[in-house]
Each structure stands twice: as structure tokens, then as C-alpha cells.
CSV table of C-alpha atoms and ligand atoms in Angstrom, one decimal:
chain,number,residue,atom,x,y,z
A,1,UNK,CA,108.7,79.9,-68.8
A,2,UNK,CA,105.1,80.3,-70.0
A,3,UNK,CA,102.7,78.4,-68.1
A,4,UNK,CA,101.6,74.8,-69.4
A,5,UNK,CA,104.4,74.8,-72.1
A,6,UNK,CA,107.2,72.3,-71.2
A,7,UNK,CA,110.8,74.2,-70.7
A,8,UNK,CA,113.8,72.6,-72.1
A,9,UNK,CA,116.1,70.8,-69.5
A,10,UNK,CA,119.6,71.3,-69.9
A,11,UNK,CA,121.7,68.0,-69.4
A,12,UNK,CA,123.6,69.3,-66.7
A,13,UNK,CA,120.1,70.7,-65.0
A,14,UNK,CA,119.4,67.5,-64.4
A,15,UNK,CA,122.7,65.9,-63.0
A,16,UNK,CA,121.6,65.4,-59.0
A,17,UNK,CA,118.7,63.7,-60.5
A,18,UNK,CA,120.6,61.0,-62.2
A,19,UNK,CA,122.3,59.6,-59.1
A,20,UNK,CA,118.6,58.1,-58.9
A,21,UNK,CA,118.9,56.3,-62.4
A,22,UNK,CA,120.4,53.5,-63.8
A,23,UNK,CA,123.5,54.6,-65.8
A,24,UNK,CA,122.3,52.4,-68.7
A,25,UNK,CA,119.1,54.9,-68.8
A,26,UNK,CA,119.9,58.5,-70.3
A,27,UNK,CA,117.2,60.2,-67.3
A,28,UNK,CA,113.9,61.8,-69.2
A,29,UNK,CA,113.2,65.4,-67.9
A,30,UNK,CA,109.8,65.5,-67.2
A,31,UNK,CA,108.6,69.3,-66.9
A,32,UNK,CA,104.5,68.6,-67.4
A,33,UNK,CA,101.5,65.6,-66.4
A,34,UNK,CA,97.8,65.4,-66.7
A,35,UNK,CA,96.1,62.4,-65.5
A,36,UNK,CA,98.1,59.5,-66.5
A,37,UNK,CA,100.2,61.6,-68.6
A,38,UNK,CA,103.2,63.1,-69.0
A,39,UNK,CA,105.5,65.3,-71.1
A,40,UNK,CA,109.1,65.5,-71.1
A,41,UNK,CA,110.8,68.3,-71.8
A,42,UNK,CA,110.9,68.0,-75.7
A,43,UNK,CA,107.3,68.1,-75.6
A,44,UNK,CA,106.9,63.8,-76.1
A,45,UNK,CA,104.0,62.5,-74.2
A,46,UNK,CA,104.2,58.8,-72.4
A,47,UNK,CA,101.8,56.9,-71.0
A,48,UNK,CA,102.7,57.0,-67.3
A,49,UNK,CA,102.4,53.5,-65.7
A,50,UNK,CA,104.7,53.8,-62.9
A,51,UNK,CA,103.1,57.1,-61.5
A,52,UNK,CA,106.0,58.1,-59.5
A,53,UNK,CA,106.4,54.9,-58.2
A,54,UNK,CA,103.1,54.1,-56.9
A,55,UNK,CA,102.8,57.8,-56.0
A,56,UNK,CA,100.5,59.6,-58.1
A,57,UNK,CA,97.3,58.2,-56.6
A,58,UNK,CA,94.6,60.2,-58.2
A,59,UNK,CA,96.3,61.3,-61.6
A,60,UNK,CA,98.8,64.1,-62.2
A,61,UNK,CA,97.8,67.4,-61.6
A,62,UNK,CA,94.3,66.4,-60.0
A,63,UNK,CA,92.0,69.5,-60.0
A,64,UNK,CA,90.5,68.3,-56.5
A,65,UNK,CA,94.0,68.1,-54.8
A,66,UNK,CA,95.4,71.1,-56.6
A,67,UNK,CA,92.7,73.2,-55.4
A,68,UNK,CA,92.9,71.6,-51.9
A,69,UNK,CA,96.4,73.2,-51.6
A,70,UNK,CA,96.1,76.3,-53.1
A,71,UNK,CA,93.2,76.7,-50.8
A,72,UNK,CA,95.5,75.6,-48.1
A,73,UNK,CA,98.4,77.8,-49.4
A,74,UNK,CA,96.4,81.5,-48.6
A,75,UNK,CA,95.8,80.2,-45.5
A,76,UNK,CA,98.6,78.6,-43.6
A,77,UNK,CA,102.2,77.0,-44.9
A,78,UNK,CA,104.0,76.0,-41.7
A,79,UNK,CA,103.2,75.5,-38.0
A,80,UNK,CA,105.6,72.8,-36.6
A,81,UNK,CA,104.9,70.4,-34.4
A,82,UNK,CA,104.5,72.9,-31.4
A,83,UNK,CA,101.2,73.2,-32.5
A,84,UNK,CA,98.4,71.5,-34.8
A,85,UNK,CA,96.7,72.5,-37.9
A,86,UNK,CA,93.1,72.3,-39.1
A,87,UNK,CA,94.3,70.1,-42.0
A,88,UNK,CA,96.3,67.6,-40.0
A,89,UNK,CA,93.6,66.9,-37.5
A,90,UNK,CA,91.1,66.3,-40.6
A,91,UNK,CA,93.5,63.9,-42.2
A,92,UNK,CA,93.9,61.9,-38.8
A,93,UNK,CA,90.7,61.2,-38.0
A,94,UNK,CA,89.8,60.0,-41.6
A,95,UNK,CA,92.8,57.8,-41.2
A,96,UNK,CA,92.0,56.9,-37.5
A,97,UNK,CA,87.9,56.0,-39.3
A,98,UNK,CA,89.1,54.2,-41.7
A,99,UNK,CA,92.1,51.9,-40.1
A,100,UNK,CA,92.4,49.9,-36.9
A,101,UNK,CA,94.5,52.7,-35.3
A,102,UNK,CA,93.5,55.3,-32.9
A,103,UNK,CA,96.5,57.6,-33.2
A,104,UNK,CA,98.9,59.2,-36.1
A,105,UNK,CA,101.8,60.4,-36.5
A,106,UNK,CA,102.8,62.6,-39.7
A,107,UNK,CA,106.6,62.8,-40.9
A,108,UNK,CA,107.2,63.3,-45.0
A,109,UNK,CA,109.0,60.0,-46.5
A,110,UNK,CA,108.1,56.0,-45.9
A,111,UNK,CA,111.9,55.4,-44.6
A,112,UNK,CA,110.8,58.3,-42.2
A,113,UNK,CA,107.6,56.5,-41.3
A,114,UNK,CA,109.4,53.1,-40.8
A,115,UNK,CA,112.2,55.1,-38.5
A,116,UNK,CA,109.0,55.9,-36.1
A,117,UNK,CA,107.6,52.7,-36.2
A,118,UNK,CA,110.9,50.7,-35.4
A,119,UNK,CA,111.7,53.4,-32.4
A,120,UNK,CA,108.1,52.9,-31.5
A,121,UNK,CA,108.5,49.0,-31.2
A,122,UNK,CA,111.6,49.4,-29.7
A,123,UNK,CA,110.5,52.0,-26.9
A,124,UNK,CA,107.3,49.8,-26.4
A,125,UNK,CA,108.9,47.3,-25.0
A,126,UNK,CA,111.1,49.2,-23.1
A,127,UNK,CA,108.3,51.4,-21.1
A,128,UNK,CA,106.9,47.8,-20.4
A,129,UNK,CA,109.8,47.3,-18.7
A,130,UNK,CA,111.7,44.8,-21.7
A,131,UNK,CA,114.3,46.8,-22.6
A,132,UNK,CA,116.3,43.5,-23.7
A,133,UNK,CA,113.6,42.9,-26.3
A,134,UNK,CA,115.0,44.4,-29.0
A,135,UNK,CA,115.0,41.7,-32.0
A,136,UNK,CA,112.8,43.0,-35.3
A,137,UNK,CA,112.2,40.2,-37.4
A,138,UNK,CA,112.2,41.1,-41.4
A,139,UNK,CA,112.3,39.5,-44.5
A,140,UNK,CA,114.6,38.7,-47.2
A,141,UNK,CA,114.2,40.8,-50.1
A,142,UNK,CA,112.3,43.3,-48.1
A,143,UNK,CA,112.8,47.1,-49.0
A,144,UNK,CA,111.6,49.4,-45.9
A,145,UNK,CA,113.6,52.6,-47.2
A,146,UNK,CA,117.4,54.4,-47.3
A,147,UNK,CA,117.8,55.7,-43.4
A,148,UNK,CA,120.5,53.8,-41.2
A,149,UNK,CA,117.2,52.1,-39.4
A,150,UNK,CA,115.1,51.5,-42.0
A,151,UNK,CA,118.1,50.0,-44.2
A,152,UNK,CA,118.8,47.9,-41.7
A,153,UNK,CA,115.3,46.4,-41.8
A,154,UNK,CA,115.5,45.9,-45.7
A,155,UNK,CA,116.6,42.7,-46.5
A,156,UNK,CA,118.3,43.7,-49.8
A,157,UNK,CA,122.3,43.2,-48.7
A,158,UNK,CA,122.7,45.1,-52.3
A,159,UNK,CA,121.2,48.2,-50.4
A,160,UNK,CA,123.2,47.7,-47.4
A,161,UNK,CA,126.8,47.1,-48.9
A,162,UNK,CA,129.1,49.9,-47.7
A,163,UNK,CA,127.3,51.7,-45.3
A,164,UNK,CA,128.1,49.8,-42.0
A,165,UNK,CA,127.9,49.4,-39.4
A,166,UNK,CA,124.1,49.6,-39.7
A,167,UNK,CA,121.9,49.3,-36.8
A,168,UNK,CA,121.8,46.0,-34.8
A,169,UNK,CA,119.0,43.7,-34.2
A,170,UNK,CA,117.4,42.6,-37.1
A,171,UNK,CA,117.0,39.0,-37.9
A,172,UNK,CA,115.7,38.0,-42.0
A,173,UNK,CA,113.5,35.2,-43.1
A,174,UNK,CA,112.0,33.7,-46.4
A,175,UNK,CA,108.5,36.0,-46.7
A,176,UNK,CA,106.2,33.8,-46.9
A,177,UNK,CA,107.4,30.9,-44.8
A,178,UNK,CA,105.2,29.8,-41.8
A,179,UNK,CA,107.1,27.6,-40.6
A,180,UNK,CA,110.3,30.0,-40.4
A,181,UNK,CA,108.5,31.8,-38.6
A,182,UNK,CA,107.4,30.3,-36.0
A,183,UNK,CA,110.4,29.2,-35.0
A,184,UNK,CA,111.9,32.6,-35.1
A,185,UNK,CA,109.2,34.3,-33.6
A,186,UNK,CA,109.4,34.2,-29.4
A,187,UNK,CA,108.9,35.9,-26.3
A,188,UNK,CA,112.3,37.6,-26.8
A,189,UNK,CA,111.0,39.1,-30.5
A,190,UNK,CA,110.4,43.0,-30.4
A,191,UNK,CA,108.3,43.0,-33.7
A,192,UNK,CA,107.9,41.2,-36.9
A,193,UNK,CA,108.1,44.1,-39.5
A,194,UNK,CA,106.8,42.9,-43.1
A,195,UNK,CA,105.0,44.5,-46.1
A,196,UNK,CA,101.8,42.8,-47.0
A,197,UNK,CA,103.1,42.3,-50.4
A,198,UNK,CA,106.5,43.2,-50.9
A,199,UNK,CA,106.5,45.7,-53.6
A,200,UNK,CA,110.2,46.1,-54.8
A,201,UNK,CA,110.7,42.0,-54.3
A,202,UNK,CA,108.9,42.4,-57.9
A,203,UNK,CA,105.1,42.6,-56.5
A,204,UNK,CA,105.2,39.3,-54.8
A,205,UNK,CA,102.1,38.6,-52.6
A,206,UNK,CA,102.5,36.2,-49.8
A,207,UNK,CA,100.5,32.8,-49.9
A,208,UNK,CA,97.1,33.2,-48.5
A,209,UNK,CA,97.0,32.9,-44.6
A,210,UNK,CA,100.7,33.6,-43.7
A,211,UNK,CA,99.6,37.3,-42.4
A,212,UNK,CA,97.2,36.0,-40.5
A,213,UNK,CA,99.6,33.6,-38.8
A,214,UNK,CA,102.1,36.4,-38.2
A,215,UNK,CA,99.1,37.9,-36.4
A,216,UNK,CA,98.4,34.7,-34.5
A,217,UNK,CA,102.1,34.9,-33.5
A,218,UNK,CA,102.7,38.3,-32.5
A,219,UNK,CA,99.6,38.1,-30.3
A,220,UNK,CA,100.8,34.4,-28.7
A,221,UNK,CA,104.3,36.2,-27.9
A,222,UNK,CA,103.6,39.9,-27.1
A,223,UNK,CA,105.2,41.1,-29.9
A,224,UNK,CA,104.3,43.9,-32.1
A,225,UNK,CA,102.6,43.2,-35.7
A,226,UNK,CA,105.0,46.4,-37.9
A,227,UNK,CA,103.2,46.3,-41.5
A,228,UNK,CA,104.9,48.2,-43.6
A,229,UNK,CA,102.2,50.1,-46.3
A,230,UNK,CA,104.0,52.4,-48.0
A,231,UNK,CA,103.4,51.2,-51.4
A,232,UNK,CA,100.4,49.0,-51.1
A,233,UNK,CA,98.1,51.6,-48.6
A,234,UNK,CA,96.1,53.9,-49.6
A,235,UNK,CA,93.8,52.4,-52.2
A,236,UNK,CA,97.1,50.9,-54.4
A,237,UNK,CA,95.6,47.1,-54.2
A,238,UNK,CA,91.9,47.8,-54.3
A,239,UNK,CA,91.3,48.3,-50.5
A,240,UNK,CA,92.5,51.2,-48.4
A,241,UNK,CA,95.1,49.0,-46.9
A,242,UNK,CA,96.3,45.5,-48.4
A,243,UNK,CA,95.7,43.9,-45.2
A,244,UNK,CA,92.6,44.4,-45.2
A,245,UNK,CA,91.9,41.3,-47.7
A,246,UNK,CA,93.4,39.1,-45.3
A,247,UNK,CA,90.7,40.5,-42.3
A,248,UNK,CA,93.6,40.9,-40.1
A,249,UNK,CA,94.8,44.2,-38.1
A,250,UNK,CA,98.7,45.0,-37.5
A,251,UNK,CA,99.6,47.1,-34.4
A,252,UNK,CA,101.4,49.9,-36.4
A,253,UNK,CA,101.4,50.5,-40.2
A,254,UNK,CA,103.2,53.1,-42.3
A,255,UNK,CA,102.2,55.0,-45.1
A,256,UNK,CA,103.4,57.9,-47.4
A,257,UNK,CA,104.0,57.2,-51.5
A,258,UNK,CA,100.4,57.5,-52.7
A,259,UNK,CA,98.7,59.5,-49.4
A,260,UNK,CA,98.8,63.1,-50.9
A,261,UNK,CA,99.0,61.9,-54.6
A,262,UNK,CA,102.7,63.3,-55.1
A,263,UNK,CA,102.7,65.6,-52.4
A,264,UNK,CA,105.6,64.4,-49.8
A,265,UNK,CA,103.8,63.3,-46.5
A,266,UNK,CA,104.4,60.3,-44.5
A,267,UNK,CA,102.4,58.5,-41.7
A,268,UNK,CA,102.5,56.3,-38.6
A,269,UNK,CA,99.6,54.8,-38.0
A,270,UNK,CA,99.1,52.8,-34.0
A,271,UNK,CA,96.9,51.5,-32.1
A,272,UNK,CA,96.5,53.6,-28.6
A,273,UNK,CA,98.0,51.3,-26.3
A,274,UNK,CA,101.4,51.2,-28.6
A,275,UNK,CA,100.9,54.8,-29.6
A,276,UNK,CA,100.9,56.3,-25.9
A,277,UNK,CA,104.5,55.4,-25.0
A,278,UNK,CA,105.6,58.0,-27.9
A,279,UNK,CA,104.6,61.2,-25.4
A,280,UNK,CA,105.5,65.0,-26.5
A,281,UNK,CA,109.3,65.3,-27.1
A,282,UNK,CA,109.9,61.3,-27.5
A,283,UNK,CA,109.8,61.8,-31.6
A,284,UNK,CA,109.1,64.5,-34.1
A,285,UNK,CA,109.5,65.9,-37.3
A,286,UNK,CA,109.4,69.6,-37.9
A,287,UNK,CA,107.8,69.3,-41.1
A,288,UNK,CA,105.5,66.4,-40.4
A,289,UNK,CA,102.2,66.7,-41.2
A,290,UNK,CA,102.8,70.0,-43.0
A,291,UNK,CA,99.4,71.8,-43.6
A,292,UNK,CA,100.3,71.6,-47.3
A,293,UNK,CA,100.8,68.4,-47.9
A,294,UNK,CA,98.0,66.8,-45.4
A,295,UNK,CA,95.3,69.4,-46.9
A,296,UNK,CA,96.4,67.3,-50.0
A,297,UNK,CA,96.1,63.7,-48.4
A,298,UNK,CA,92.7,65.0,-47.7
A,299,UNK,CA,91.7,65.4,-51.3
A,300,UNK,CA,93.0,62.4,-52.3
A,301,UNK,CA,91.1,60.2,-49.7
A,302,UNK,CA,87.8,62.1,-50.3
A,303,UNK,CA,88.5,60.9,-54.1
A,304,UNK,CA,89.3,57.4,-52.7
A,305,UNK,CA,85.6,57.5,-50.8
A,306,UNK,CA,83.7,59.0,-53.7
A,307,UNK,CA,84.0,55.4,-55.6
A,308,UNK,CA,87.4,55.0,-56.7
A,309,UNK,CA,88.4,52.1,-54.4
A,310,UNK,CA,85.9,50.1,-56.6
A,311,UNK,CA,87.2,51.3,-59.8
A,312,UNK,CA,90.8,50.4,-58.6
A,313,UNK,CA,89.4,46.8,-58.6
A,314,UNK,CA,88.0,45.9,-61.4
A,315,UNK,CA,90.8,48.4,-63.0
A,316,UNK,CA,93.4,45.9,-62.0
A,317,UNK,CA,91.1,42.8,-63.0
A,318,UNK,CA,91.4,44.5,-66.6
A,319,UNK,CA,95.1,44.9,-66.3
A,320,UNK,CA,95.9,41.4,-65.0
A,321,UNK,CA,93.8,40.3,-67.6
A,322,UNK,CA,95.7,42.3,-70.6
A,323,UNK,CA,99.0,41.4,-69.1
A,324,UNK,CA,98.5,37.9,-69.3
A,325,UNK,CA,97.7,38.6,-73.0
A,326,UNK,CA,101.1,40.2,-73.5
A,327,UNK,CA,102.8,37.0,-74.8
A,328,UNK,CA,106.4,36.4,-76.4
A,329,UNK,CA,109.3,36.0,-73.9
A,330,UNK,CA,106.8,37.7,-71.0
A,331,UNK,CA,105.6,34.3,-68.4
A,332,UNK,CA,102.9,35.9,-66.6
A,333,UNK,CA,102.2,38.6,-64.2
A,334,UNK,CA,100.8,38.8,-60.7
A,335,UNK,CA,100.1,41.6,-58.3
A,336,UNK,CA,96.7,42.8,-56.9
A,337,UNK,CA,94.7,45.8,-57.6
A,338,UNK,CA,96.9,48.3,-60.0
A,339,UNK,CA,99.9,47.6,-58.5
A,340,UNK,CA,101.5,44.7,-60.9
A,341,UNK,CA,104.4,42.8,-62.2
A,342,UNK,CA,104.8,41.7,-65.6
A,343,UNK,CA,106.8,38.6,-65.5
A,344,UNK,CA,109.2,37.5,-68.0
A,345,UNK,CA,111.2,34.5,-69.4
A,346,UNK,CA,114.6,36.0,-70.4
A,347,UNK,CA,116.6,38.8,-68.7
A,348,UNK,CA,115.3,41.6,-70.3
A,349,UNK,CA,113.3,43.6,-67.7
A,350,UNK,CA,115.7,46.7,-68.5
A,351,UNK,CA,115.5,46.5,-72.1
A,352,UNK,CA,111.6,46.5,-72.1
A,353,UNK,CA,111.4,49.3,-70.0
A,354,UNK,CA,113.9,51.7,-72.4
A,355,UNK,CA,112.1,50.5,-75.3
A,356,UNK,CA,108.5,50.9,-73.6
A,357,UNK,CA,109.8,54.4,-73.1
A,358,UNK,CA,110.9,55.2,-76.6
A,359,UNK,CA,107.4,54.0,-77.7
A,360,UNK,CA,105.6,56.2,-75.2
A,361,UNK,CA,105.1,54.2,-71.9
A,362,UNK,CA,106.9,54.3,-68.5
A,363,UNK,CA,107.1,51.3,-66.3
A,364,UNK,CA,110.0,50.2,-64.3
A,365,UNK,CA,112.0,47.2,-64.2
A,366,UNK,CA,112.5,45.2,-60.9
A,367,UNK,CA,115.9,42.9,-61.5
A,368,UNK,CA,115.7,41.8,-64.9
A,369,UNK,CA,112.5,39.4,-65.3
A,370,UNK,CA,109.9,41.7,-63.4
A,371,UNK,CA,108.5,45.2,-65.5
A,372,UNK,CA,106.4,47.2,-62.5
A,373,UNK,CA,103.3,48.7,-63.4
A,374,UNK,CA,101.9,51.5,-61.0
A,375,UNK,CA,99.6,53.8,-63.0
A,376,UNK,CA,97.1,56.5,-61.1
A,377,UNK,CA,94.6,54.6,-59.3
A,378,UNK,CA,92.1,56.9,-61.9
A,379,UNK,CA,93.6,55.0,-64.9
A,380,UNK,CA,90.6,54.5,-67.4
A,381,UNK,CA,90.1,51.3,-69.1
A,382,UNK,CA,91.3,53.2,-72.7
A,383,UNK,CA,94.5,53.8,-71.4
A,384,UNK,CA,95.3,49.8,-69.8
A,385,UNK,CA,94.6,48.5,-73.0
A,386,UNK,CA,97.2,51.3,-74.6
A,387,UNK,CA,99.4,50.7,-72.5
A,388,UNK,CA,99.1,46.8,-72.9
A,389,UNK,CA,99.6,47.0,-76.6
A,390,UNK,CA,102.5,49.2,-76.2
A,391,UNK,CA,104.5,46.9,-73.8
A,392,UNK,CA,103.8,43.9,-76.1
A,393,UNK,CA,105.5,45.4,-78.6
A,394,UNK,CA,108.3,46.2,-76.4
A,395,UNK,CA,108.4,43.0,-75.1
A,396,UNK,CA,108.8,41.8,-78.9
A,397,UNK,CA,111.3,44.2,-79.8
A,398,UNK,CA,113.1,44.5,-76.3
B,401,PLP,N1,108.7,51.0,-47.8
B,401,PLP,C1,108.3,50.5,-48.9
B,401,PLP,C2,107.5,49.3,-49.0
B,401,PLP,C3,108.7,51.1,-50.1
B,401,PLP,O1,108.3,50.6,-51.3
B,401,PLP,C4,109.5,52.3,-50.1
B,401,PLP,C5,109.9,53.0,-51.3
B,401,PLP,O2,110.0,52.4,-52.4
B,401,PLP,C6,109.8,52.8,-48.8
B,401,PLP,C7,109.4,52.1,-47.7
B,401,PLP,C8,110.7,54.0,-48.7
B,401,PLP,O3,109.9,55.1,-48.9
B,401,PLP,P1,110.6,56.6,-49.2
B,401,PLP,O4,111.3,56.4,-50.5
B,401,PLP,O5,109.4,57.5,-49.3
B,401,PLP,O6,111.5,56.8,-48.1
């Protein structure tokens, strides 16, 4: 294959990757990106508004965190987690700066992360002498990730279906719903684990204040604040971490999608009286915090520092703005910073997405009224108009 020129993709090449698509979607073998683009492997470039899923933070093949690995890669690979790397230590304490928590923990996926986090709530409670508190509270139409624990967090029973018996101890409620929640919510509650917008819902924020009263009741009942970040931290809504609008800090958060811009890394993030109980040998990952991928994390949050955070605002003020221009059978959108929903009237969220893709524009459809839009946080203005116009036009011929 000659560098930079996209290889054809034989169909069956590509047959594991289809058990990730929906059988209505022939799968499109992408072999090339650059910024917010991609090729396929007929050489057709798209518009790429779903970046991975919220996971190609600073644009594809970003010089700063290409370099940053290769740099890495003459250097050091592998070192487990007998001992630490250079790279890992840099990326925790930029994390540590920038977050209300004082310690990390690296693993590589977001269901990985939310594994730590709901052993580390569990075993919290249990050094303090609680072993009986063991009830997470979750909501409805959550999505925390695919492992037995962090399935049995999601409150998707679509997700869950055939895979019993999953984990016990998790009690669902309406996001969103005060007053559900305080009467759920007791001195018997482990943790209340929540996303701060619930990103595969359909990009549904909560109404204003209802973090800050899961806060309020966490800290009234000694139970443990669990935000789940994996697709809203790390820049995606226009602040490092989405609940930083609402002014309030969780004890734990996880991250991964967008922390090394592609690169697979995941993180727990604690404050130091809920990280200690997790001492050497209590958890681990042998690849976590891999000096690849964290020297890659690295690039991407100097890029975050050196003014993109700001762009990523008024960025997603110009796409909220363009999407509620879309018109036709499309009812709105919602979201915050470039993470967004475009909403529509009819069931057509699938069709919109094939048709966006034939006209050169990947988004994702969420159920069949919500098309997800994700691009790289370095999106330029050029391309969200683009990409506007072309999903109008697939919403008209969808
Ligand atoms: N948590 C949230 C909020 C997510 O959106 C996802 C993935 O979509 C996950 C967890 C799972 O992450 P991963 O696919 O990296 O395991």
C-alpha cells in the first residue's frame, strides 16, 4: 500500500466490523482522515460529523498528537502497571490541575473506566465499614458501556436483553427528576451514577439545577456523586468537563472517547479520600495508561489549553444556530458545545443518516427522531455551514 493513497477494502475484510453496524447500513471502509475529513476506500471524501463518536477531539491525523507518539514510540511502548511512565505521570497531573480530583487511574475503554468507578464506590463503602451499602442509583435511558457491570448500570433494557443475569444492585430513575430522586436517594445508597448529559438518550441535557441537587444529596447521605464523562469530558461541551457549567464537583468521574483524540485510553478520575481505598493490587489494567496512548492525551490537552476550549463554544453556538435553520420534517435540535442532536418530526433519523452519507456527511442516528452530530472539536466555521446545508438536503430527501 503506498502511503496516503486509500487501499481498497474487500467486503469480507471488513466482516468483524459490521457486527458494529446496523444491518440496514452497507458499513463504509474508511482507510484515510485529515481534520474533519475522511476518505473511504474508493477514494470519496465525507464530511466527518460524528468523529468517531465524539472521539476525534482535535481532528484526524493531528500533527501535534501524531508527533507526540511517534516521539513517544522511539522511546518507550509498554511498561505495565508495575511501574510508571514519564507520559502517564504528565497526563495525571494535568488532569489532577485541571479537575476536582487528586488521583487517576488509566485503563483504555469508558465501560473499563465505569468498571473502576462502580468497584471503587462499592469498596468505599466497604473499607468504611458499609459493606451492605451496595445500591447504585442510575437512570433510565442511561448508556455507561458493554461490560457485565457497566451494562448493568445502563438503563437501556435493549442493551441488557439476553445477557443475564447481570450484576445486582442497580436501581433506574427518570434523569432529570428531582423529586425521584430524593426519594430514592438514602443512607443505604452506595452512589448515584449519572452522565451530565446523557449522550446516547439523544443529547438530552438535564434541566438546570438537578446536578446540583444530586450533589446536595449525595453529600446529605454519604453517598458517592459517579459522573460519568465519557462523552461529554474533555472539551466536547465547551468546558473541560460538562459539570463544570453547573459549578458542581462529583467524587469520581470517567473519561476516555475524546482524551487521546482516537488513541484508546480511559480514565478514573477521584478525589483522594475515595481514591485511597483502591491500594496496589485492589485494581489494574495491564495496558492502562499505556505510554502511547497517554503521550497522546497529552497532545490533545495542550491543544485544549492553547484556545480551543473557546473555539469549541462559540463553534457549537454556530452549529445550534445552523441546525435550527435546517427546516422540513427536522423540530429542532439541542445539545451544548459540539456535541448535538438534530431533532426531527417523523421517524426518519436512519434514513437521514444513509442519505447524509451518500451526499458526503457522516452523522449518526440515535432511535429514529434524533441525527447526532460530534465533529472534531477543531471544526472551522466553513465546514458547520457545509455540513448544515448538506443535512438539509438530506433531511428533504431522506
Ligand atoms: N459511557 C458513555 C457516556 C458513553 O457514551 C460510552 C460509549 O458510547 C461509554 C460509556 C462506553 O465507552 P466505550 O465504548 O469506550 O467502552
Amino acid at each position: 500500500m503506498q502511503r496516503g493513497r486509500p487501499r481498497r477494502v474487500a467486503r469480507d475484510d471488513i466482516a468483524l466490523l459490521r457486527w458494529l453496524g446496523r444491518s440496514s447500513h452497507s458499513a463504509v471502509a474508511l482507510v484515510r482522515g485529515e481534520g474533519t475529513y475522511v476518505w473511504d476506500a474508493d477514494g470519496k471524501r465525507y464530511l466527518d460529523f460524528i468523529g468517531g463518536i465524539a472521539t476525534v477531539s482535535v481532528g484526524h491525523a493531528n500533527a501535534k498528537v501524531r508527533d507526540a507518539v511517534l516521539e513517544q514510540t522511539k522511546l518507550l511502548w509498554h511498561a505495565s502497571n508495575l511501574y510508571v511512565t514519564e507520559p502517564q505521570v504528565r497526563l495525571a497531573e494535568k488532569l489532577v490541575r485541571l479537575s476536582f480530583a487528586d488521583r487517576v487511574f488509566f485503563c483504555n475503554s469508558g465501560a473499563e473506566a465505569n468498571e473502576a468507578m462502580i468497584k471503587l464506590a462499592r469498596h468505599f463503602h466497604v473499607v468504611a465499614g458499609h459493606a451492605e451499602r451496595i445500591e447504585i442509583v442510575c437512570m433510565n435511558n442511561s448508556f455507561h458501556g458493554r461490560t457485565l457491570g457497566s451494562l448493568a448500570a445502563t438503563g437501556q433494557p435493549k442493551y441488557q436483553q439476553g445477557f443475564g443475569p447481570l450484576p445486582a444492585g442497580f436501581r433506574f430513575l427518570e434523569y432529570g427528576e428531582a423529586k425521584a430522586l430524593e426519594a430514592a436517594v438514602s443512607d443505604k445508597t452506595c452512589a448515584v451514577l449519572l452522565e451530565p448529559l446523557q449522550g446516547e438518550a439523544g443529547v438530552l441535557p438535564p434541566p438546570r439545577g438537578y446536578l446540583s441537587r444530586v450533589r446536595e444529596l449525595c453529600t446529605k447521605h454519604g453517598a458517592l456523586m459517579l459522573l460519568d464523562e465519557v462523552q461529554t469530558g474533555m472539551g466536547r461541551t465547551g468546558a473541560y468537563f460538562a459539570h463544570q457549567h453547573e459549578r458542581i464537583e462529583p467524587d469520581a468521574m470517567t473519561l476516555a472517547k475524546g482524551i487521546a483524540g482516537g488513541v484508546p485510553l480511559g480514565a478514573l478520575l477521584a478525589r483522594e479520600d475515595v481514591a485511597k481505598v483502591f491500594t496496589p493490587g485492589t485494581h489494574a489494567s495491564t495496558f492502562g495508561g499505556n505510554p502511547l496512548a497517554t503521550a497522546a492525551a497529552s497532545a490533545v490537552m495542550d491543544l485544549l489549553a492553547e484556545g480551543l476550549l473557546e473555539r469549541v463554544q462559540r463553534a457549537g453556538e454556530r452549529l445550534s444556530m445552523r441546525l435550527a435553520g435546517v427546516g422540513g420534517r427536522s423540530s429542532g435540535e439541542r445539545g451544548s458545545g459540539l456535541l448535538r442532536a438534530l431533532l426531527l418530526s417523523e421517524d426518519l433519523a436512519p434514513k437521514v443518516v444513509t442519505k447524509a452519507r451518500e451526499l458526503g456527511l457522516l452523522v449518526n442516528a440515535i432511535g429514529e427522531r434524533v441525527v447526532r452530530l460530534a465533529p472534531p472539536l477543531t471544526v472551522t466555521d466553513e465546514e458547520i455551514d457545509r455540513a448544515s446545508e448538506l443535512l438539509a438536503e438530506a433531511v428533504a430527501k431522506a
